[in-house]
Short mmCIF file of C-alpha atoms in Angstrom, two decimals:
data_model
loop_
_atom_site.label_atom_id
_atom_site.label_comp_id
_atom_site.label_asym_id
_atom_site.label_seq_id
_atom_site.Cartn_x
_atom_site.Cartn_y
_atom_site.Cartn_z
CA MET A 24 -9.59 -9.22 -36.11
CA GLY A 25 -13.28 -10.03 -36.08
CA LEU A 26 -15.91 -9.20 -38.64
CA GLU A 27 -17.95 -6.02 -38.43
CA ILE A 28 -20.28 -3.73 -40.33
CA SER A 29 -18.76 -0.27 -40.72
CA VAL A 30 -20.69 2.49 -42.48
CA THR A 31 -21.05 6.24 -42.38
CA GLY A 32 -24.30 8.07 -42.95
CA GLN A 33 -25.21 11.56 -44.05
CA PRO A 34 -28.61 12.76 -42.74
CA SER A 35 -30.61 14.77 -45.24
CA LYS A 36 -30.76 18.54 -44.89
CA ARG A 37 -34.02 19.91 -43.52
CA GLY A 38 -36.01 23.06 -42.97
CA PRO A 39 -36.13 26.34 -44.88
CA LEU A 40 -32.37 26.75 -44.55
CA ARG A 41 -31.68 23.18 -45.69
CA ARG A 42 -29.42 22.24 -42.80
CA ALA A 43 -28.55 18.84 -41.40
CA PRO A 44 -30.02 18.20 -37.92
CA ALA A 45 -27.84 18.74 -34.85
CA PRO A 46 -25.89 15.65 -33.66
CA GLU A 47 -27.96 15.41 -30.48
CA ARG A 48 -31.14 15.37 -32.55
CA VAL A 49 -29.70 12.67 -34.82
CA VAL A 50 -28.93 10.20 -32.02
CA GLU A 51 -32.26 10.95 -30.35
CA GLU A 52 -34.13 10.17 -33.57
CA ILE A 53 -32.15 6.97 -34.09
CA GLY A 54 -32.83 5.81 -30.53
CA THR A 55 -36.56 6.51 -30.90
CA TRP A 56 -36.64 4.70 -34.25
CA LEU A 57 -34.88 1.64 -32.82
CA HIS A 58 -37.28 1.35 -29.89
CA ALA A 59 -40.18 1.43 -32.36
CA ASN A 60 -38.71 -0.81 -35.07
CA ALA A 61 -36.39 -3.27 -33.29
CA ALA A 62 -38.42 -4.01 -30.18
CA ASP A 63 -38.08 -7.79 -30.59
CA THR A 64 -34.28 -7.67 -30.44
CA LEU A 65 -33.42 -4.42 -28.66
CA ARG A 66 -32.10 -5.06 -25.13
CA SER A 67 -30.94 -1.53 -24.28
CA THR A 68 -29.64 1.78 -25.62
CA ARG A 69 -27.10 3.92 -23.75
CA LEU A 70 -26.49 7.55 -24.65
CA GLY A 71 -23.06 9.05 -24.02
CA GLU A 72 -20.21 10.86 -25.73
CA ALA A 73 -17.44 9.45 -27.90
CA GLU A 74 -15.55 12.60 -26.91
CA PRO A 75 -16.66 16.00 -25.56
CA GLY A 76 -19.30 17.43 -27.87
CA THR A 77 -19.70 14.23 -29.89
CA PRO A 78 -22.87 12.29 -28.96
CA ALA A 79 -22.73 8.51 -29.17
CA LEU A 80 -25.36 5.80 -28.84
CA LEU A 81 -24.53 2.23 -27.80
CA VAL A 82 -27.16 -0.25 -28.94
CA ASP A 83 -27.39 -3.76 -27.45
CA LEU A 84 -29.24 -6.06 -29.86
CA HIS A 85 -28.05 -9.53 -28.80
CA PRO A 86 -26.48 -10.91 -25.60
CA ALA A 87 -23.61 -12.49 -27.55
CA ALA A 88 -22.68 -9.42 -29.58
CA GLU A 89 -20.78 -6.28 -28.75
CA ALA A 90 -22.90 -3.15 -28.79
CA VAL A 91 -23.52 -1.36 -32.06
CA ARG A 92 -21.77 2.03 -31.75
CA ILE A 93 -23.37 5.04 -33.44
CA VAL A 94 -21.37 8.29 -33.27
CA ALA A 95 -22.68 11.65 -34.51
CA PRO A 96 -19.81 14.16 -34.76
CA PRO A 97 -20.56 17.83 -35.43
CA ASP A 98 -20.24 18.73 -39.12
CA ALA A 99 -19.40 15.15 -40.12
CA PRO A 100 -21.28 12.01 -41.18
CA ILE A 101 -22.70 9.56 -38.63
CA ALA A 102 -20.31 6.64 -38.04
CA VAL A 103 -21.74 3.19 -37.27
CA THR A 104 -19.63 0.23 -36.15
CA ALA A 105 -21.25 -3.14 -35.47
CA PRO A 106 -19.00 -6.10 -34.59
CA THR A 107 -20.80 -9.27 -35.68
CA THR A 108 -18.33 -12.12 -35.25
CA ALA A 109 -19.52 -13.37 -31.86
CA ALA A 110 -23.21 -13.67 -32.75
CA GLY A 111 -22.93 -15.08 -36.27
CA PRO A 112 -24.00 -14.57 -39.89
CA GLY A 113 -27.70 -14.24 -39.06
CA TYR A 114 -26.95 -11.37 -36.72
CA HIS A 115 -24.70 -9.71 -39.31
CA ARG A 116 -27.46 -9.84 -41.90
CA TYR A 117 -30.07 -8.62 -39.42
CA VAL A 118 -28.01 -5.54 -38.46
CA ALA A 119 -27.38 -4.76 -42.14
CA ARG A 120 -31.11 -4.94 -42.92
CA LEU A 121 -31.93 -2.85 -39.85
CA LEU A 122 -29.52 -0.10 -40.87
CA SER A 123 -30.85 -0.15 -44.43
CA ARG A 124 -34.41 0.36 -43.17
CA MET A 125 -33.22 3.07 -40.82
CA GLY A 126 -31.55 4.87 -43.69
CA GLU A 127 -34.68 4.74 -45.78
CA GLU A 128 -37.08 5.88 -43.05
CA LEU A 129 -34.83 8.53 -41.44
CA ASP A 130 -33.47 9.68 -44.78
CA VAL A 131 -29.82 8.82 -44.11
CA ALA A 132 -27.55 8.04 -47.08
CA TRP A 133 -25.11 5.28 -46.11
CA ALA A 134 -21.58 4.94 -47.45
CA ALA A 135 -18.79 2.46 -46.73
CA GLY A 136 -17.04 3.10 -43.44
CA ASN A 137 -13.65 1.70 -44.47
CA GLU A 138 -11.71 0.79 -47.60
CA GLN A 139 -12.44 -2.93 -47.24
CA ASP A 140 -16.19 -2.42 -47.70
CA ALA A 141 -17.92 -2.07 -51.03
CA ALA A 142 -18.70 1.38 -52.33
CA GLY A 143 -21.91 3.16 -51.37
CA ASP A 144 -24.13 1.11 -49.10
CA GLY A 145 -22.60 -2.16 -50.33
CA ALA A 146 -21.51 -2.95 -46.77
CA LEU A 147 -25.22 -3.43 -46.00
CA GLN A 148 -26.01 -5.48 -49.11
CA ALA A 149 -23.67 -8.49 -48.77
CA GLY A 150 -25.38 -11.75 -49.71
CA ARG A 151 -25.93 -14.66 -47.36
CA ALA A 152 -23.28 -16.85 -48.98
CA ASP A 153 -20.57 -14.19 -48.69
CA VAL A 154 -21.36 -13.36 -45.07
CA GLU A 155 -21.45 -17.04 -44.15
CA ARG A 156 -18.13 -17.71 -45.92
CA GLN A 157 -16.40 -14.83 -44.14
CA HIS A 158 -17.60 -16.04 -40.75
CA LEU A 159 -16.45 -19.60 -41.42
CA ILE A 160 -13.02 -18.38 -42.60
CA TRP A 161 -12.65 -16.31 -39.43
CA LEU A 162 -13.75 -19.19 -37.22
CA ARG A 163 -11.36 -21.73 -38.74
CA ALA A 164 -8.42 -19.36 -38.27
CA THR A 165 -9.51 -18.80 -34.67
CA LEU A 166 -9.85 -22.52 -33.98
CA LEU A 167 -6.36 -23.16 -35.35
CA ARG A 168 -4.99 -20.60 -32.88
CA VAL A 169 -6.96 -22.29 -30.09
CA ARG A 170 -5.43 -25.68 -30.94
CA GLU A 171 -1.96 -24.14 -31.08
CA ALA A 172 -2.52 -22.63 -27.63
CA ARG A 173 -3.72 -26.01 -26.40
CA GLU A 174 -0.59 -27.74 -27.71
CA ARG A 175 1.56 -25.15 -25.89
CA GLY A 176 -0.19 -25.93 -22.62
CA LEU A 177 -2.00 -22.59 -22.36
CA GLY A 178 -5.44 -22.17 -20.83
CA ALA A 179 -8.85 -22.19 -22.45
CA VAL A 180 -9.77 -19.56 -25.02
CA GLN A 181 -13.00 -17.67 -24.49
CA LEU A 182 -15.17 -16.65 -27.43
CA CYS A 183 -17.88 -15.22 -25.15
CA ARG A 184 -18.43 -11.46 -24.97
CA VAL A 185 -18.41 -10.95 -21.20
CA ASP A 186 -16.80 -7.79 -19.81
CA GLY A 187 -13.74 -8.65 -17.75
CA ASP A 188 -14.79 -12.19 -16.80
CA ARG A 189 -13.00 -15.48 -17.40
CA PHE A 190 -15.01 -18.67 -17.04
CA ALA A 191 -13.60 -21.89 -15.60
CA ILE A 192 -13.86 -24.83 -18.02
CA ASP A 193 -12.00 -28.10 -18.54
CA GLY A 194 -11.86 -27.97 -22.35
CA PRO A 195 -10.06 -25.71 -24.81
CA LEU A 196 -12.89 -23.36 -25.75
CA ALA A 197 -15.71 -21.47 -24.02
CA THR A 198 -18.43 -20.39 -26.43
CA VAL A 199 -21.57 -18.43 -25.70
CA LEU A 200 -23.50 -21.71 -26.07
CA GLY A 201 -21.30 -23.71 -23.72
CA PRO A 202 -17.80 -25.23 -23.56
CA ARG A 203 -16.34 -27.31 -26.37
CA ASP A 204 -13.89 -30.20 -25.94
CA ASP A 205 -10.81 -31.28 -27.89
CA HIS A 206 -12.75 -33.75 -30.03
CA TRP A 207 -15.13 -31.00 -31.14
CA LEU A 208 -12.16 -28.72 -31.84
CA ASP A 209 -10.47 -31.28 -34.14
CA ARG A 210 -13.72 -31.96 -36.02
CA ALA A 211 -14.49 -28.25 -36.41
CA ILE A 212 -11.02 -27.52 -37.82
CA ALA A 213 -11.41 -30.34 -40.35
CA ASP A 214 -14.90 -29.15 -41.30
CA PRO A 215 -15.76 -25.60 -40.12
CA ARG A 216 -19.48 -26.25 -40.67
CA VAL A 217 -19.34 -28.52 -37.62
CA ALA A 218 -18.70 -25.32 -35.68
CA ILE A 219 -21.99 -23.72 -36.68
CA ASP A 220 -23.33 -24.67 -33.24
CA ALA A 221 -20.89 -22.19 -31.65
CA TRP A 222 -22.93 -19.27 -33.01
CA PRO A 223 -26.26 -18.30 -31.42
CA TRP A 224 -27.59 -16.65 -34.61
CA TRP A 225 -26.50 -18.70 -37.60
CA ALA A 226 -29.55 -18.59 -39.89
CA ASP A 227 -31.31 -15.49 -41.15
CA ALA A 228 -34.63 -16.68 -39.74
CA MET A 229 -35.76 -15.54 -36.29
CA ASP A 230 -37.33 -18.91 -35.56
CA ALA A 231 -37.51 -21.27 -32.57
CA ARG A 232 -33.80 -22.13 -32.83
CA TYR A 233 -32.91 -18.45 -32.81
CA LEU A 234 -35.09 -17.86 -29.72
CA LEU A 235 -33.68 -20.89 -27.90
CA ASP A 236 -30.06 -19.96 -28.63
CA ARG A 237 -30.70 -16.37 -27.53
CA ALA A 238 -32.01 -17.72 -24.22
CA LEU A 239 -29.08 -20.14 -23.90
CA SER A 240 -26.61 -17.30 -24.49
CA LEU A 241 -27.97 -15.56 -21.40
CA MET A 242 -28.23 -18.76 -19.37
CA TRP A 243 -24.62 -19.71 -20.04
CA THR A 244 -23.03 -16.31 -19.45
CA ALA A 245 -25.31 -13.99 -17.45
CA VAL A 246 -27.50 -15.92 -14.98
CA ARG A 247 -26.19 -16.10 -11.40
CA TRP A 248 -28.41 -19.11 -10.49
CA ARG A 249 -29.81 -17.70 -7.26
CA ILE A 250 -32.92 -15.77 -6.30
CA PRO A 251 -32.83 -12.35 -8.03
CA ALA A 252 -31.74 -9.72 -5.54
CA LEU A 253 -30.15 -6.81 -7.39
CA ASP A 254 -31.29 -4.40 -10.09
CA GLY A 255 -31.83 -6.04 -13.45
CA GLU A 256 -31.73 -9.65 -12.26
CA ALA A 257 -35.49 -10.21 -12.19
CA GLU A 258 -35.76 -8.58 -15.63
CA LEU A 259 -33.09 -10.96 -16.95
CA LEU A 260 -35.08 -13.93 -15.67
CA ASP A 261 -38.22 -12.53 -17.36
CA GLU A 262 -36.33 -12.15 -20.64
CA ILE A 263 -35.09 -15.74 -20.67
CA VAL A 264 -38.38 -17.30 -19.64
CA GLY A 265 -40.16 -15.23 -22.27
CA LEU A 266 -37.80 -16.47 -24.99
CA LEU A 267 -38.30 -20.10 -23.98
CA HIS A 268 -42.08 -19.72 -23.87
CA LYS A 269 -42.03 -18.23 -27.38
CA ALA A 270 -39.71 -20.91 -28.79
CA TYR A 271 -41.43 -24.06 -27.55
CA PRO A 272 -44.73 -23.78 -29.45
CA LEU A 273 -42.82 -23.02 -32.66
CA ASP A 274 -40.72 -26.21 -32.41
CA PRO A 275 -41.25 -28.56 -29.43
CA SER A 276 -38.58 -30.96 -30.78
CA LEU A 277 -35.58 -28.75 -30.00
CA PRO A 278 -33.22 -29.71 -27.12
CA TYR A 279 -34.55 -27.36 -24.47
CA PRO A 280 -32.67 -27.00 -21.16
CA TRP A 281 -35.55 -28.47 -19.16
CA ARG A 282 -33.91 -28.63 -15.72
CA GLU A 283 -32.54 -25.10 -16.00
CA TRP A 284 -35.89 -23.82 -17.31
CA CYS A 285 -37.59 -25.33 -14.27
CA GLU A 286 -34.89 -23.92 -11.99
CA LEU A 287 -35.33 -20.39 -13.36
CA LEU A 288 -39.07 -20.60 -12.75
CA SER A 289 -38.47 -21.71 -9.16
CA LEU A 290 -36.04 -18.81 -8.61
CA GLY A 291 -38.69 -16.38 -9.84
CA GLY A 292 -40.99 -17.11 -6.91
CA PRO A 293 -44.75 -17.77 -6.72
CA ALA A 294 -45.52 -15.67 -9.81
CA TYR A 295 -43.79 -18.33 -11.94
CA ARG A 296 -45.44 -21.72 -12.22
CA PRO A 297 -43.72 -24.40 -14.30
CA SER A 298 -45.99 -26.18 -16.73
CA ALA A 299 -46.54 -29.91 -16.51
CA VAL A 300 -44.38 -30.37 -19.62
CA VAL A 301 -41.42 -28.49 -18.10
CA ILE A 302 -41.66 -30.39 -14.82
CA GLU A 303 -41.94 -33.78 -16.55
CA ARG A 304 -39.05 -33.18 -18.93
CA ALA A 305 -36.86 -31.70 -16.18
CA ALA A 306 -37.30 -34.84 -14.08
CA THR A 307 -35.74 -37.04 -16.76
CA ALA A 308 -33.10 -34.66 -18.18
CA THR A 309 -29.43 -35.61 -17.82
CA GLY A 310 -26.00 -34.17 -18.59
CA PRO A 311 -24.07 -31.12 -17.36
CA LEU A 312 -26.12 -28.14 -16.28
CA VAL A 313 -26.13 -24.95 -18.35
CA GLY A 314 -24.38 -21.97 -16.72
CA TYR A 315 -20.75 -20.93 -16.44
CA ARG A 316 -21.55 -18.98 -13.28
CA ARG A 317 -22.35 -22.13 -11.34
CA SER A 318 -18.56 -22.23 -10.84
CA PRO A 319 -16.20 -19.48 -9.67
CA VAL A 320 -15.41 -16.77 -12.20
CA THR A 321 -12.17 -14.82 -12.57
CA VAL A 322 -12.69 -11.08 -13.00
CA VAL A 323 -9.91 -9.07 -14.67
CA HIS A 324 -9.68 -5.34 -13.95
CA GLY A 325 -6.84 -2.88 -14.37
CA GLY A 326 -4.27 -5.63 -14.95
CA TRP A 327 -5.31 -7.60 -11.85
CA ALA A 328 -7.26 -10.85 -11.56
CA LEU A 329 -9.52 -12.02 -8.76
CA GLU A 330 -11.50 -15.25 -8.54
CA ILE A 331 -15.01 -14.54 -7.24
CA PRO A 332 -18.14 -16.62 -6.65
CA GLY A 333 -20.07 -17.08 -9.86
CA SER A 334 -23.19 -15.88 -8.06
CA PHE A 335 -21.76 -12.36 -7.67
CA ALA A 336 -23.42 -9.52 -9.55
CA GLU A 337 -20.93 -7.11 -11.15
CA ARG A 338 -20.66 -3.56 -12.43
CA TRP A 339 -17.95 -1.20 -13.66
CA ALA A 340 -18.12 2.54 -12.95
CA ASP A 341 -15.62 5.40 -12.63
CA GLY A 342 -12.63 3.13 -13.11
CA GLU A 343 -13.72 0.70 -10.38
CA TRP A 344 -15.11 -2.82 -10.46
CA TRP A 345 -17.78 -3.82 -7.93
CA GLY A 346 -19.01 -7.33 -7.27
CA GLY A 347 -21.31 -8.71 -4.62
CA GLU A 348 -24.42 -10.44 -3.41
CA ALA A 349 -26.40 -10.40 -0.19
CA GLY A 350 -24.01 -9.92 2.73
CA ARG A 351 -20.79 -9.65 0.70
CA ALA A 352 -19.37 -6.95 -1.57
CA ILE A 353 -15.98 -6.21 -3.11
CA THR A 354 -14.71 -3.02 -4.76
CA LEU A 355 -11.50 -3.14 -6.78
CA ALA A 356 -9.50 -0.28 -8.28
CA ALA A 357 -6.07 -0.51 -9.93
CA VAL A 358 -3.54 1.90 -11.37
CA PRO A 359 -0.12 1.74 -13.05
CA THR A 360 2.54 3.13 -10.73
CA GLY A 361 5.71 5.05 -11.47
CA ASN A 362 6.91 8.49 -12.49
CA GLY A 363 6.53 8.06 -16.25
CA THR A 364 10.07 6.88 -16.88
CA SER A 365 10.52 4.12 -14.31
CA PRO A 366 8.01 1.86 -12.51
CA MET A 367 7.43 2.21 -8.78
CA SER A 368 8.45 -0.67 -6.55
CA ALA A 369 5.69 -2.59 -4.81
CA GLU A 370 7.00 -1.61 -1.38
CA ALA A 371 7.06 2.10 -2.29
CA PHE A 372 3.42 1.91 -3.44
CA LEU A 373 2.35 0.28 -0.17
CA ARG A 374 4.16 2.92 1.86
CA GLN A 375 2.40 5.63 -0.15
CA VAL A 376 -1.17 4.30 0.04
CA GLY A 377 -1.10 2.05 3.08
CA GLY A 378 0.98 4.09 5.48
CA ASP A 379 -2.05 5.01 7.58
CA LEU A 380 -3.22 1.45 8.17
CA GLY A 381 -1.42 1.42 11.50
CA PRO A 382 1.10 -0.82 13.21
CA ASP A 383 -1.36 -3.73 13.44
CA ALA A 384 -1.85 -3.89 9.68
CA LEU A 385 -1.81 -7.34 8.10
CA THR A 386 0.81 -8.13 5.47
CA HIS A 387 1.25 -10.84 2.91
CA SER A 388 3.71 -11.78 0.20
CA HIS A 389 3.28 -14.26 -2.64
CA GLY A 390 5.74 -14.32 -5.51
CA PRO A 391 6.05 -10.76 -6.87
CA VAL A 392 2.90 -9.62 -5.01
CA VAL A 393 3.10 -7.87 -1.65
CA GLY A 394 0.12 -6.59 0.29
CA ARG A 395 -1.00 -4.66 3.33
CA ALA A 396 -4.50 -4.56 4.85
CA ARG A 397 -6.58 -3.58 7.86
CA LEU A 398 -9.73 -5.09 9.35
CA GLY A 399 -12.30 -2.79 10.90
CA VAL A 400 -15.94 -1.84 11.35
CA ASP A 401 -17.91 0.77 9.38
CA PRO A 402 -21.10 2.12 11.05
CA SER A 403 -21.62 4.96 8.53
CA SER A 404 -24.67 3.33 6.87
CA GLY A 405 -26.49 3.03 10.19
CA VAL A 406 -25.80 -0.69 10.38
CA GLU A 407 -22.40 -1.89 11.50
CA VAL A 408 -20.60 -3.90 8.83
CA ALA A 409 -17.16 -5.44 8.86
CA VAL A 410 -14.67 -4.01 6.38
CA LEU A 411 -11.33 -5.14 5.02
CA GLU A 412 -9.30 -2.37 3.38
CA GLY A 413 -6.39 -3.85 1.51
CA TYR A 414 -3.71 -2.99 -1.00
CA SER A 415 -1.64 -5.23 -3.23
CA ALA A 416 1.21 -4.31 -5.53
CA VAL A 417 3.85 -5.51 -7.94
CA VAL A 418 6.51 -3.45 -9.66
CA GLY A 419 4.69 -0.88 -11.80
CA SER A 420 1.11 -1.64 -10.69
CA GLY A 421 -0.97 -1.29 -7.55
CA ALA A 422 -4.48 -2.29 -6.53
CA ALA A 423 -6.89 -1.24 -3.78
CA LEU A 424 -9.47 -3.70 -2.51
CA ARG A 425 -12.37 -2.96 -0.15
CA ILE A 426 -14.43 -5.89 1.10
CA VAL A 427 -17.63 -5.36 3.09
CA ILE A 428 -19.24 -8.29 4.92
CA ASP A 429 -22.34 -8.47 7.09
CA ASP A 430 -21.39 -11.68 8.89
CA PRO A 431 -18.25 -11.46 11.08
CA THR A 432 -17.61 -15.16 10.48
CA ASP A 433 -16.76 -14.21 6.88
CA TRP A 434 -13.41 -12.71 7.98
CA GLU A 435 -11.45 -15.68 6.69
CA TRP A 436 -13.22 -15.47 3.35
CA ALA A 437 -12.43 -11.74 3.08
CA LEU A 438 -8.77 -12.32 3.90
CA GLN A 439 -8.55 -15.14 1.39
CA MET A 440 -10.02 -12.92 -1.33
CA TRP A 441 -7.48 -10.16 -0.63
CA ARG A 442 -4.55 -12.60 -0.58
CA SER A 443 -5.66 -14.23 -3.84
CA LEU A 444 -5.55 -10.97 -5.85
CA GLU A 445 -2.79 -11.29 -8.45
CA PRO A 446 -1.59 -9.75 -11.73
CA ALA A 447 -3.68 -10.88 -14.69
#
């Protein structure tokens, strides 16, 4: 279990009839307030519903942290949940201060959201020493589990908050600020303060180190290291470059990722011109390059795993995962199979969903996985593209994979992707 801030809030009653505002009005006011008062940290807000008739607002304040979840049920207090473990004590304290200010300015009375928190708004008033201690206790327990997994021969543990993705590393631990090796792990267990560098927001100050680590969080986990081509990618580049430009004048002595900084500017096109300092430092920089997505990434969706190029953009919608880049795209959907009391066999699933693929359908079998697929052409968009429609199954679970390629010479790649799909 990670650390989180959990509070409930009661908006003040308003108007001649002294009534609390409607839930929709509450989340709208909170969203407006955040855009005005947290502009330096706010990455996005997403309005939805926790359940029918219950508005919810997801607030993204840091690339390493899970979204803050604000739910406004009818005839009940607002509920706020903010996981803070991944970003660190500085982030925890920032969110607490932000909610306190919000309560004061929007006239919301906060109370503890669970029995572990202090009474009243004590969950927002924890001192620096207590927050720091709790984070270090959590981290040491986590690192002990990582070492135990290492001794049992299991794979790397990932502390990064990245939806559905597993990064490929040689060491035992992937953090949002890069991989850590066994030597670091042993030192950090002996002295948890060694592990401070695993958090991108350790101190309370929003200084040059904070700005640099915020940029590094995005560079390690989010950048695809190619020319921006899809929605949001150019904006991501702008965000990172802006953070680096703000950090450097505040503290030029920090270990900036000079080569990667120069690379991002080159990917941005003519509008970005590296300064003489960036070019000079990049020319002499050494060591491994920042960026997990320089290597293949394993995406996990619906109980299935697929290794994809790290350059792929990704999105999840309507129960499907989509990944792609120029000329290549994959859509993956997966479902449990069976009648509620017994799982369906893999062969029965393929007969049910792949029976219309025809007598020339391709088949494959690898361990418990069996598959069936068809190659074809789809002219529906006005431009002919090659398509592989494939299904894979094991007992109790089935997956559908659609691969679209512009270049016919990519057939072998498409087939390899389908055949590599396996249970997670």
